mmCIF file of C-alpha atoms in Angstrom:
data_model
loop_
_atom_site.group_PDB
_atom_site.id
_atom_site.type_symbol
_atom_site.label_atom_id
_atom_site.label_comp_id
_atom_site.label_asym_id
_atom_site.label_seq_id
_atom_site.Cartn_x
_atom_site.Cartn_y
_atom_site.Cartn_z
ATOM 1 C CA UNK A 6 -52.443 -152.246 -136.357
ATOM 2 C CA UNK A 7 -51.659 -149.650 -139.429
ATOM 3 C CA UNK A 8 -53.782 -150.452 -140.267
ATOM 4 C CA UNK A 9 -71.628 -129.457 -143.092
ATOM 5 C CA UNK A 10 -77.926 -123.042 -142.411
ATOM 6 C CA UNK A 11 -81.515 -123.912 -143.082
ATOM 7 C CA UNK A 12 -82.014 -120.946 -144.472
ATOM 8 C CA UNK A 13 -84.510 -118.301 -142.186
ATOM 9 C CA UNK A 14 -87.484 -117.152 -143.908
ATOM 10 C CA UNK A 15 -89.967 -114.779 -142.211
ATOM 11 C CA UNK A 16 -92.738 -112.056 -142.976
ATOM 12 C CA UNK A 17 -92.789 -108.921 -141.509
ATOM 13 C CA UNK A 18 -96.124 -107.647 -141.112
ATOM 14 C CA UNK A 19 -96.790 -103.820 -141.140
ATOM 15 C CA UNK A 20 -99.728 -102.922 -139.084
ATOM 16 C CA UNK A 21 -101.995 -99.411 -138.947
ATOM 17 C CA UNK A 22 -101.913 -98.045 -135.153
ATOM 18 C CA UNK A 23 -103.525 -95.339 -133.215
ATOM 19 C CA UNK A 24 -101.418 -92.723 -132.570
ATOM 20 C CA UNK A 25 -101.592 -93.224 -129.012
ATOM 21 C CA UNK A 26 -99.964 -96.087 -130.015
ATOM 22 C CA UNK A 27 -97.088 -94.866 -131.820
ATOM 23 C CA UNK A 28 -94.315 -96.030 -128.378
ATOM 24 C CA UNK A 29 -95.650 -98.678 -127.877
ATOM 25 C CA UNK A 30 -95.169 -99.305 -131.174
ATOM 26 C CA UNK A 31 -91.800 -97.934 -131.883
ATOM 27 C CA UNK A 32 -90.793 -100.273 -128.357
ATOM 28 C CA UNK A 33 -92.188 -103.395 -129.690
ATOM 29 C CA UNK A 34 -90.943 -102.732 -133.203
ATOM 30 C CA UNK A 35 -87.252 -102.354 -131.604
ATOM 31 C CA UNK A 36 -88.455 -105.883 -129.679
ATOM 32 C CA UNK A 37 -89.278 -107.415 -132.377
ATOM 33 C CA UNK A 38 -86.564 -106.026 -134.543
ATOM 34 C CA UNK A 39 -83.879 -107.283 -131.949
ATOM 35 C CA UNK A 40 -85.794 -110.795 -131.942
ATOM 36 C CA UNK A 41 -85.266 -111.275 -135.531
ATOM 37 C CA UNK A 42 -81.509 -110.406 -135.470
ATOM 38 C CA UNK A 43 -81.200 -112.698 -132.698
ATOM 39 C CA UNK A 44 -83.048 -115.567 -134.969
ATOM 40 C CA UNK A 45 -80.635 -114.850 -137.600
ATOM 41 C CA UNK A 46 -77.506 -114.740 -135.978
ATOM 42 C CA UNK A 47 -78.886 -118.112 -134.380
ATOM 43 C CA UNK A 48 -79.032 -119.832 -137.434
ATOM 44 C CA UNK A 49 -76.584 -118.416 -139.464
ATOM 45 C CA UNK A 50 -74.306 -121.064 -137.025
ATOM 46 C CA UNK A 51 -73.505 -124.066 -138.755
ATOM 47 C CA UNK A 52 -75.913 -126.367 -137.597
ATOM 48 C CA UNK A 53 -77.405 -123.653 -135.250
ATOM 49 C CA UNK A 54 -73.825 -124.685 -133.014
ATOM 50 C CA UNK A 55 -71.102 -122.919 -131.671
ATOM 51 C CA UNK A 56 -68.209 -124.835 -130.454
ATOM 52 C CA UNK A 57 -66.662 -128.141 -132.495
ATOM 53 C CA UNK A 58 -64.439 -130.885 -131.738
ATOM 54 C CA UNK A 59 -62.412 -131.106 -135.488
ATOM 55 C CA UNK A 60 -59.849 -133.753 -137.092
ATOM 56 C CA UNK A 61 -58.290 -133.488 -139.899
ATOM 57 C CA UNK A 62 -54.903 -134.175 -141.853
ATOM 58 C CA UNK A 63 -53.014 -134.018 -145.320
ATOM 59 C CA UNK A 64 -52.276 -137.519 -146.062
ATOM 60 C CA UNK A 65 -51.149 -138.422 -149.725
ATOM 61 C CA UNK A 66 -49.602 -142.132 -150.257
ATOM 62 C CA UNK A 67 -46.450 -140.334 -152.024
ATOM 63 C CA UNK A 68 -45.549 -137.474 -149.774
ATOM 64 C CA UNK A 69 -43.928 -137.600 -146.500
ATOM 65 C CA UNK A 70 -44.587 -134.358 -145.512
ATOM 66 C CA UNK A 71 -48.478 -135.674 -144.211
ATOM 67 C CA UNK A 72 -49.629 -134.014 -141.482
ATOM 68 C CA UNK A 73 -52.739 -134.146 -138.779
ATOM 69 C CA UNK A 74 -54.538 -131.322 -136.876
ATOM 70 C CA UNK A 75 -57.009 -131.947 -133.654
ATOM 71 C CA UNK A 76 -58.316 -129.294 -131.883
ATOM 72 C CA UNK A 77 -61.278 -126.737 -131.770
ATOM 73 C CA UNK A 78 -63.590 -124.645 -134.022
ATOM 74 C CA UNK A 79 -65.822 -121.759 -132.022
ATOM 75 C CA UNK A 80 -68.040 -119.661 -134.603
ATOM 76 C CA UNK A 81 -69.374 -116.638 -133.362
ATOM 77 C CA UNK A 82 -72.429 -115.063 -134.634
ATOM 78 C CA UNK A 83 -71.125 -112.178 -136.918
ATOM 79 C CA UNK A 84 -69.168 -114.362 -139.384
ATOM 80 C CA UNK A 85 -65.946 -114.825 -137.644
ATOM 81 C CA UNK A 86 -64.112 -118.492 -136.610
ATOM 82 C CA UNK A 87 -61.424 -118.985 -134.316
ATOM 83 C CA UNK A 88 -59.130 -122.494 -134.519
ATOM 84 C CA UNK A 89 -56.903 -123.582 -131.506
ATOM 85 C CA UNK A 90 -55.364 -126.850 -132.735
ATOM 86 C CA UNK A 91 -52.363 -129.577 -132.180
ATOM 87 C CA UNK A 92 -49.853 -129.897 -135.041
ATOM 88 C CA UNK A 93 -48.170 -133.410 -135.684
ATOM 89 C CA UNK A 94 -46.043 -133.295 -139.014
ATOM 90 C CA UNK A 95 -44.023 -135.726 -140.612
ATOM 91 C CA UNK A 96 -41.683 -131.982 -141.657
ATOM 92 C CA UNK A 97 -41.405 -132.080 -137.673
ATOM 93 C CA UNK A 98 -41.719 -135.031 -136.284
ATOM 94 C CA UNK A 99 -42.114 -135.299 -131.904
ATOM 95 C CA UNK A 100 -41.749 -138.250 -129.644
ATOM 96 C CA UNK A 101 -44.391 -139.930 -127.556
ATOM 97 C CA UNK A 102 -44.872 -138.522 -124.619
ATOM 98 C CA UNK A 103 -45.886 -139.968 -120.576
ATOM 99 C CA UNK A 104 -49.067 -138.993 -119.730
ATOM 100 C CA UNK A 105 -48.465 -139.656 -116.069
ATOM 101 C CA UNK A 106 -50.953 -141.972 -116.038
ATOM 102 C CA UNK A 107 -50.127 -145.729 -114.789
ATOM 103 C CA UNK A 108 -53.548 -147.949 -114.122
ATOM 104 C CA UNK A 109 -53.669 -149.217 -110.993
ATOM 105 C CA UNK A 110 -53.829 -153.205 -110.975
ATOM 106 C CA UNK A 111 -57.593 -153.266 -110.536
ATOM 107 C CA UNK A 112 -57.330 -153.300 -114.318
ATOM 108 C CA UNK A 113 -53.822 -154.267 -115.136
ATOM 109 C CA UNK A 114 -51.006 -156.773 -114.472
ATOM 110 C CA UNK A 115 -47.906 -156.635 -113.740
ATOM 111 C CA UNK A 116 -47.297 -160.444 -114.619
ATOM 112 C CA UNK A 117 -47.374 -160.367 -118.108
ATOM 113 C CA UNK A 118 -48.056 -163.609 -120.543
ATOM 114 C CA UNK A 119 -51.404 -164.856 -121.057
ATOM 115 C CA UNK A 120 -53.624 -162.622 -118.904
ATOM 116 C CA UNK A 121 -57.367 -160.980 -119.275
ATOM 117 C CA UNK A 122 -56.011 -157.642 -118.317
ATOM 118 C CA UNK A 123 -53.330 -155.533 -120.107
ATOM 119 C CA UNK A 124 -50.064 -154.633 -118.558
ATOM 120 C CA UNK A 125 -49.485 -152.184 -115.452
ATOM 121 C CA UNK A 126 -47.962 -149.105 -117.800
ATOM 122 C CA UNK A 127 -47.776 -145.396 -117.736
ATOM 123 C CA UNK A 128 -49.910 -144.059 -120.715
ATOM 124 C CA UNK A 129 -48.122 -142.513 -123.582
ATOM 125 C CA UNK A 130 -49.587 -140.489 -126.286
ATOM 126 C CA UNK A 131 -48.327 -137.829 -128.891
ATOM 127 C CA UNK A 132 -46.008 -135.136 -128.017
ATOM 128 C CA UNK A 133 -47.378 -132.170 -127.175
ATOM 129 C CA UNK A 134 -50.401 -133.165 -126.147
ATOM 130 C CA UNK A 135 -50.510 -132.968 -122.527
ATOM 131 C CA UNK A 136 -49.985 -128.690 -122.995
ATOM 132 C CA UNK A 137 -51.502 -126.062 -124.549
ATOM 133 C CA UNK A 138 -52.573 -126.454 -128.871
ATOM 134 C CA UNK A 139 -49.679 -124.601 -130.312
ATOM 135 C CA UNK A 140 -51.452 -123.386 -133.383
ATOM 136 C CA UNK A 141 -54.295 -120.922 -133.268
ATOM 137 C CA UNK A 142 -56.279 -118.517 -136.479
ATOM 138 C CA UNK A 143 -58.841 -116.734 -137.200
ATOM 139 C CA UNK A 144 -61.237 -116.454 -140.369
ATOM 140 C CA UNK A 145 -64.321 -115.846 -141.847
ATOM 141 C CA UNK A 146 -67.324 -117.861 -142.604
ATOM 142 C CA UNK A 147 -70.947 -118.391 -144.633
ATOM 143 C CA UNK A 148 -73.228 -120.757 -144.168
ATOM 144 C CA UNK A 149 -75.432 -121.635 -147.787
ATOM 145 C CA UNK A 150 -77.731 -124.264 -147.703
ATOM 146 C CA UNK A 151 -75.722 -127.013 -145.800
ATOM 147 C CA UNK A 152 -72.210 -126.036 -146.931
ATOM 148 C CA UNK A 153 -70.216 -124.354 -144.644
ATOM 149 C CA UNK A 154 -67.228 -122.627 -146.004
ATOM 150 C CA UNK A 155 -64.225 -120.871 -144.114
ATOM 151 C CA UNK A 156 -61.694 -118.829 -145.119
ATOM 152 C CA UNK A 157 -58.440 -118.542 -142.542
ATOM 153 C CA UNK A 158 -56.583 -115.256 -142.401
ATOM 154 C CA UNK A 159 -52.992 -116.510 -142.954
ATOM 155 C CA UNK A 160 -50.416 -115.868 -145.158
ATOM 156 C CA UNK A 161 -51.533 -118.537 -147.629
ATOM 157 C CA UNK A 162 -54.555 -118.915 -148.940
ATOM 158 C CA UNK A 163 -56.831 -121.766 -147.101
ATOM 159 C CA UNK A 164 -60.090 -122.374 -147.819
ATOM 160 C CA UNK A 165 -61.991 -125.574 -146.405
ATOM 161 C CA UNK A 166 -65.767 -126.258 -146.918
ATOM 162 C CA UNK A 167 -67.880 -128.648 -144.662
ATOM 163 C CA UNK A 168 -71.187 -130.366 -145.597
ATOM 164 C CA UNK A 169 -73.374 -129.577 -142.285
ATOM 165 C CA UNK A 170 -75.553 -132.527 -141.265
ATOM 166 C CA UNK A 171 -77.679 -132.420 -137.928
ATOM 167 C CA UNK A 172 -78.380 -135.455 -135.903
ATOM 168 C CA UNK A 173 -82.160 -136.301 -135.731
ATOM 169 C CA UNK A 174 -82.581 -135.259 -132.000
ATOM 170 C CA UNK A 175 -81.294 -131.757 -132.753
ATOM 171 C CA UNK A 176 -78.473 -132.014 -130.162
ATOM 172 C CA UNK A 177 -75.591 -132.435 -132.654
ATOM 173 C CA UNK A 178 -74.060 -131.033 -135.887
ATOM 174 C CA UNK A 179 -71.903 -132.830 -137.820
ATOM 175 C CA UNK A 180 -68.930 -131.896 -140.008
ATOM 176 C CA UNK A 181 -67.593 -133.608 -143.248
ATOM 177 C CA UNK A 182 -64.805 -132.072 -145.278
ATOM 178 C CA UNK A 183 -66.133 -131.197 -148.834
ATOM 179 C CA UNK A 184 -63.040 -129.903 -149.799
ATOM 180 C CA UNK A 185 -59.757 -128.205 -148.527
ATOM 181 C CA UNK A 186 -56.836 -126.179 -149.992
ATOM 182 C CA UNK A 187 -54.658 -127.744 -147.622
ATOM 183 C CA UNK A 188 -56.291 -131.290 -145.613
ATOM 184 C CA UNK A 189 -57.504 -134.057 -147.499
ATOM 185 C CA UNK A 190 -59.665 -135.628 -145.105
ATOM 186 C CA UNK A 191 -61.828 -134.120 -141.800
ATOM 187 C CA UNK A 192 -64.440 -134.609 -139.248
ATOM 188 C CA UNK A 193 -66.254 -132.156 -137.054
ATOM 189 C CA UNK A 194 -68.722 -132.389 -134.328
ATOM 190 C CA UNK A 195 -70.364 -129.601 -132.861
ATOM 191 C CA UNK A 196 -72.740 -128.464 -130.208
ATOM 192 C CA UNK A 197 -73.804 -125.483 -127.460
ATOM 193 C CA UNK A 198 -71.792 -127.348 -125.062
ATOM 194 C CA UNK A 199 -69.024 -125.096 -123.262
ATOM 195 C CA UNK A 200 -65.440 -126.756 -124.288
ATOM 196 C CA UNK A 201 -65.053 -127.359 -121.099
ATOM 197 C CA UNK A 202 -67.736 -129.797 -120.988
ATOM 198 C CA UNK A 203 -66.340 -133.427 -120.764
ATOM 199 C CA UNK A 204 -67.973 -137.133 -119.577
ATOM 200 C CA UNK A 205 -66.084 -139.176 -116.972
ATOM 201 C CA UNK A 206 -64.242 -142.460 -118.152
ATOM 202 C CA UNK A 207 -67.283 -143.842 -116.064
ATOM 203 C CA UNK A 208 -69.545 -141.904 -118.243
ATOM 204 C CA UNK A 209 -67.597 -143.297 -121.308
ATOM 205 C CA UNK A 210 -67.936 -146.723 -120.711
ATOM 206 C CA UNK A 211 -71.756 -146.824 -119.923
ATOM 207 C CA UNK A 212 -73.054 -144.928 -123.296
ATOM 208 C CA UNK A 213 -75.965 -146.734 -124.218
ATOM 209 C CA UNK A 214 -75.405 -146.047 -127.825
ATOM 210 C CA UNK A 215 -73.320 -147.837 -130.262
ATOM 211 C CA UNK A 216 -69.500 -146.312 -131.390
ATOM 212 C CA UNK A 217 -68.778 -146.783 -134.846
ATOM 213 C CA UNK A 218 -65.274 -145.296 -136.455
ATOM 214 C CA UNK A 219 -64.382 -144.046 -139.841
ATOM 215 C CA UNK A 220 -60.531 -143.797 -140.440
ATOM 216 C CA UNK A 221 -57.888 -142.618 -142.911
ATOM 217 C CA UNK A 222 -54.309 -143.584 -142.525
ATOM 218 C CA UNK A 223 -51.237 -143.244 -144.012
ATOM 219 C CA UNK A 224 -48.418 -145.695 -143.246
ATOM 220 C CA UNK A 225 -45.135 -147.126 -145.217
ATOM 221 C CA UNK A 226 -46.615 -144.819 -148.496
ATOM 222 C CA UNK A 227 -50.346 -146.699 -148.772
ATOM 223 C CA UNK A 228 -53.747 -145.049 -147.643
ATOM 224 C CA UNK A 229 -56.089 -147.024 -145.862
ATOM 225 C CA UNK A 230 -59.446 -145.927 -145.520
ATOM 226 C CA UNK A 231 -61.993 -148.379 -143.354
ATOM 227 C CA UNK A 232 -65.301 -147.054 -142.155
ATOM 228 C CA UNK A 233 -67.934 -148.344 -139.967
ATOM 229 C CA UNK A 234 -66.024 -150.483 -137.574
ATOM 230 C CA UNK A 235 -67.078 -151.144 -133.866
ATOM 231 C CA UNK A 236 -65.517 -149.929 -131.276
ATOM 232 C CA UNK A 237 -66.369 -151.861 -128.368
ATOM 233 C CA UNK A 238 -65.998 -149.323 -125.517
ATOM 234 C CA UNK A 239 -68.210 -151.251 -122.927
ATOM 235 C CA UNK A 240 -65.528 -154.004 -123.078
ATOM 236 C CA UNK A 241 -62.945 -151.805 -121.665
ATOM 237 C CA UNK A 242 -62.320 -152.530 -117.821
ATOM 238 C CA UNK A 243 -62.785 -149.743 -115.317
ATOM 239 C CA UNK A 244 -59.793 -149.080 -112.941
ATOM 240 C CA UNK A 245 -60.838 -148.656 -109.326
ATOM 241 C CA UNK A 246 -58.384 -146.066 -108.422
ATOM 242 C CA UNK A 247 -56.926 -144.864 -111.929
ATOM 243 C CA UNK A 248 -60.362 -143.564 -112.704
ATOM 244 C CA UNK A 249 -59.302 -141.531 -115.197
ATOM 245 C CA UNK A 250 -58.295 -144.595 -117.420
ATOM 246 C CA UNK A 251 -59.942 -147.642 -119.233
ATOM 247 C CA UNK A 252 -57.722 -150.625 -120.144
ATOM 248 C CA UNK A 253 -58.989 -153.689 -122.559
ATOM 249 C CA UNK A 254 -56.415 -156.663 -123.593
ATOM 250 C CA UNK A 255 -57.995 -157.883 -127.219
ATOM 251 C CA UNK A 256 -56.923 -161.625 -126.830
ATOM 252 C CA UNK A 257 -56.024 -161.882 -130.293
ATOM 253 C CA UNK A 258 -55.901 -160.519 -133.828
ATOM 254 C CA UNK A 259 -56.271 -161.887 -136.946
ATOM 255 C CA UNK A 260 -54.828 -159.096 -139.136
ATOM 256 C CA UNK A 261 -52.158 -157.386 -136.477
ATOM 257 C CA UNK A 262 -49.498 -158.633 -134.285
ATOM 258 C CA UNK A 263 -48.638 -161.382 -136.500
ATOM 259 C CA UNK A 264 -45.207 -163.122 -137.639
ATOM 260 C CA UNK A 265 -45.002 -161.647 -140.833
ATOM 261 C CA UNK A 266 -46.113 -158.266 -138.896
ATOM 262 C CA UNK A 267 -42.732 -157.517 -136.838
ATOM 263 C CA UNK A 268 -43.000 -160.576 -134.295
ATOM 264 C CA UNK A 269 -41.179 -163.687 -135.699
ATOM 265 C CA UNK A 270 -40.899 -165.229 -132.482
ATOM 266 C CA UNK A 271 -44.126 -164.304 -130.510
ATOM 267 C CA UNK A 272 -46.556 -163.302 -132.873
ATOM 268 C CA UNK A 273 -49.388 -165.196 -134.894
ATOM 269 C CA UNK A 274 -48.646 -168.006 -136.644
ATOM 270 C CA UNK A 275 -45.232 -168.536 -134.424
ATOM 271 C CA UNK A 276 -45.426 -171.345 -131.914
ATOM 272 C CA UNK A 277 -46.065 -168.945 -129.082
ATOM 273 C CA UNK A 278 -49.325 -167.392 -131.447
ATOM 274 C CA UNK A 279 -49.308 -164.236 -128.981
ATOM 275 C CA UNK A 280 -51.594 -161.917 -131.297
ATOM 276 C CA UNK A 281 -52.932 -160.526 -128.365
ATOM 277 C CA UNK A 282 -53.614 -156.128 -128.095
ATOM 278 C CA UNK A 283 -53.052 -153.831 -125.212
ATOM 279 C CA UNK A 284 -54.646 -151.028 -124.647
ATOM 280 C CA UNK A 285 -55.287 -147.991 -122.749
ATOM 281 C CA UNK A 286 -57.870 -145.215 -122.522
ATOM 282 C CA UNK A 287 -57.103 -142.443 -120.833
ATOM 283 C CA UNK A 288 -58.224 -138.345 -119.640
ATOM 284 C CA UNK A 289 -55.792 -136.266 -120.417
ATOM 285 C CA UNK A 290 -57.697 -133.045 -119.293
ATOM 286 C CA UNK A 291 -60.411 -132.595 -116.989
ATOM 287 C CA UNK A 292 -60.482 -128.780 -118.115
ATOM 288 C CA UNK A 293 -61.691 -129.755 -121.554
ATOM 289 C CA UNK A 294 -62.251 -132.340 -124.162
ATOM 290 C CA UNK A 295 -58.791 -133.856 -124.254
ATOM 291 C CA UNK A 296 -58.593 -138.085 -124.435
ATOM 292 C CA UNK A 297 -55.870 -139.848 -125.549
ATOM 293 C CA UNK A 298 -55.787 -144.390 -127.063
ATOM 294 C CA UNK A 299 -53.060 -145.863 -126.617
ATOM 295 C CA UNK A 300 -52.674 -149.045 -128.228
ATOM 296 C CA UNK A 301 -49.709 -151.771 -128.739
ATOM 297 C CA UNK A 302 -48.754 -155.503 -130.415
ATOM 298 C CA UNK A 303 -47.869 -157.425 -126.859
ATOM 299 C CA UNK A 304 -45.883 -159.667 -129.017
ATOM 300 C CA UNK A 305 -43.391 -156.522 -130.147
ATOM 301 C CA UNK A 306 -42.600 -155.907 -126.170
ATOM 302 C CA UNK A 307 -41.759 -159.854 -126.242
ATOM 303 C CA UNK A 308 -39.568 -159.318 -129.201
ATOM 304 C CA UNK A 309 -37.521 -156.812 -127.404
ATOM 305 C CA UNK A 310 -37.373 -158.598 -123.953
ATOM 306 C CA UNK A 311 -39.942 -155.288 -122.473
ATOM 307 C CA UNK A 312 -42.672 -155.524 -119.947
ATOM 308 C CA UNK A 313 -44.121 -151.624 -121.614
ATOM 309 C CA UNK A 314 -43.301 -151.721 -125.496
ATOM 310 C CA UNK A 315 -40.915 -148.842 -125.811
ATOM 311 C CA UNK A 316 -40.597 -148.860 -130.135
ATOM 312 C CA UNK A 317 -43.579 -147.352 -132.720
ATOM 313 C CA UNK A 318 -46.728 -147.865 -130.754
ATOM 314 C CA UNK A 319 -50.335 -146.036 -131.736
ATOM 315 C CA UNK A 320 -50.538 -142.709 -130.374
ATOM 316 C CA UNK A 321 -54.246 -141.036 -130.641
ATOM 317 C CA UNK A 322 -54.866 -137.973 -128.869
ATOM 318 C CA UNK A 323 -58.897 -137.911 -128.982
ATOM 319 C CA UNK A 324 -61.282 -134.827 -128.391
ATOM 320 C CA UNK A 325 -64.410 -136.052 -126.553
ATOM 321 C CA UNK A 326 -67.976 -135.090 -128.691
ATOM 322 C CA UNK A 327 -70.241 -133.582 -126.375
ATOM 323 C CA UNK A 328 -73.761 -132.192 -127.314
ATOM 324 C CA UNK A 329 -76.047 -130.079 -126.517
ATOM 325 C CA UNK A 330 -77.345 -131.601 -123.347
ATOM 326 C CA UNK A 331 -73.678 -132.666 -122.205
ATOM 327 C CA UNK A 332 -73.940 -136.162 -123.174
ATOM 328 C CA UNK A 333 -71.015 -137.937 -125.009
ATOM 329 C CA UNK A 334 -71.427 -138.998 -127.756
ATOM 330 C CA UNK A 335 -67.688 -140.331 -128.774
ATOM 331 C CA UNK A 336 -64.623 -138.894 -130.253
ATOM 332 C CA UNK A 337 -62.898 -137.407 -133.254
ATOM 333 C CA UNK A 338 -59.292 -138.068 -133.304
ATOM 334 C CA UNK A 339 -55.846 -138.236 -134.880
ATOM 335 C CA UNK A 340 -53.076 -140.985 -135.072
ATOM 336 C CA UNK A 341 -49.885 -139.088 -134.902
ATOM 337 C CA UNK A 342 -46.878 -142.366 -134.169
ATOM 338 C CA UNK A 343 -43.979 -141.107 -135.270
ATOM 339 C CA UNK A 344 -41.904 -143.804 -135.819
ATOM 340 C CA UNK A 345 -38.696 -144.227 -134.171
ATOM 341 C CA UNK A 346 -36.629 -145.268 -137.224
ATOM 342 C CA UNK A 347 -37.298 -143.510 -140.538
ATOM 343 C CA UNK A 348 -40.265 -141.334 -141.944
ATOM 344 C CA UNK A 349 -41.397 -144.090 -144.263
ATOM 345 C CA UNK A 350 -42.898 -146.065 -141.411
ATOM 346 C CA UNK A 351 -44.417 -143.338 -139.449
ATOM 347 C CA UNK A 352 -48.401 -144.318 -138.655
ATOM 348 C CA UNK A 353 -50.417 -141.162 -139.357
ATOM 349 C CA UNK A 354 -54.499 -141.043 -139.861
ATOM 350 C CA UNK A 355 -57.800 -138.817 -139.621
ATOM 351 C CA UNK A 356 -60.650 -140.448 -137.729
ATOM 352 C CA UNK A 357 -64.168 -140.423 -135.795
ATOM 353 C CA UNK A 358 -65.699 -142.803 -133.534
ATOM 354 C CA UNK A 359 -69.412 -142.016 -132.738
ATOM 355 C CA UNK A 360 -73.184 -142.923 -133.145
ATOM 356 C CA UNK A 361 -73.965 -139.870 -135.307
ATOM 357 C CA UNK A 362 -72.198 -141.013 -138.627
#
């Protein structure tokens, strides 16, 4: 469980007209002249897009001052960025918080034990993240070949640079973090796509495409980086009523929710072997991009005699990738479980899950 503008090249051709001409001229010169600016501005965007989805944090094995950051990029065409973003930092740690959100039992239980569906519980995810981002700057920006590189106007100096990559169908641009003054790891996603364009849970669960995610954590002072693992989003069950959610129980786990892991009693390798995984997907927002995953050990509610596992369960707050057609196309995201006890075991981590990798 702790587990980056092609560059525009044109001709302009001077032409000898009658002088009869010369409005007509001067009109379609103004045309054409307005055109080109247009055509520049256009692809002076990184990836020719406007609006990204971004994740990314400060994690460093030693510190316990790491930090993650989720939220929006919008790049205008003369130069200028503007961030809104969600702040979790170990400096200020937050507790989960209820979404509101308790699937109905079309795709939960309420009996517990061995079941196929996961149990009847309200949602949580990271504080904060049901309201407004609390963070918000502006900057500058250049595009040069496919290196992006912004510079934020605040009162210390903060420089990142993205390599810009563009998915073969042209819909999609996609961010990774070359380098950062302040974040050592990031992922961006970016299309035409209003922010307020977001896919159904219904939507969700029948992509066609395959979900693959990348991920950096930080948790009791190691880094764990794993990368191209599958997330299996058509096995989560739809919830007739709750339609805003998708639940999945994992029936077991060879790596998590095992004796040595926190669950002496319950866990793998006990006599009970409950290595089973519950969890929860769930809209947070229907205004904008705003997901959440939920995720939790069943055998650590056992251990504490709880039906809903109340101690340090995996809190992702998730911004949907939409592109240029609408379609979604998965998630970048942020762990931010602040642990209940000390720092040291806070679960923190950077992370994308999409087809365009």
């Amino acid at each position: 469980m702790r587990t980056a503008a092609a560059i525009l090249s044109f001709v302009l051709a001077v032409t000898i007209l009658p002088a009869g001409s010369a409005a007509s001229a001067a009109s379609e010169s103004a045309a054409s002249a307005a055109s080109t600016s247009a055509a520049v501005a256009a692809t002076s965007l990184p990836g020719g897009k406007t609006t990204f989805v971004v994740s990314q944090g400060h994690l460093k094995a030693a510190s316990q001052q790491n930090w993650v950051r989720l939220g929006t990029y919008r790049f205008a065409a003369n130069g200028t960025v503007s961030a809104a973003m969600y702040l979790w930092w170990q400096r200020h740690p937050t507790a989960r918080q209820r979404t509101g959100t308790v699937p109905d039992p079309s795709c939960t239980t309420r009996a517990g034990g061995r079941q196929s569906r996961p149990r009847a519980c309200e949602v949580l995810t990271a504080g904060g993240f049901t309201g407004a981002p609390g963070e918000s700057r502006t900057g500058a920006y250049t595009v040069a070949g496919n290196v992006l590189t912004i510079r934020w106007n605040i009162a210390q100096q903060w420089t990142e640079q993205w390599y810009v990559r563009t998915s073969s169908d042209g819909k999609l641009a996609r961010l990774d973090l070359k380098q950062s003054t302040l974040a050592t790891n990031g992922y961006g996603y970016g299309s035409n796509a209003a922010i307020d364009t977001r896919r159904a849970m219904s939507s969700v669960r029948a992509f066609p495409g395959s979900l693959r995610q990348d991920l950096t954590s930080w948790a009791s002072g190691r880094l764990v980086t794993s990368g191209d693992q599958p997330f299996g989003h058509s096995s989560f069950r739809a919830c007739a009523a709750t339609t805003s959610c998708l639940t999945y129980l994992q029936p077991s786990s060879r790596g998590a929710c095992q004796k040595s892991g926190g669950c002496p009693r319950y866990g793998g390798g006990t006599r009970a072997n409950i290595s089973s995984i519950q969890y929860y997907l769930t809209m947070i927002s229907k205004t904008d991009r705003r997901d959440t995953l939920w995720h939790w050990c069943t055998c650590l509610a056992m251990e504490r005699h709880e039906f809903c596992y109340t101690g340090n369960s995996h809190v992702k707050p998730l911004m949907q990738i939409i592109d240029d057609t609408g379609a979604f196309r998965g998630w970048v995201g942020v762990e931010a479980s602040f642990s209940t006890g000390s720092r040291a075991t806070d679960m923190l981590a950077v992370l994308r899950i999409s087809d365009f990798r």
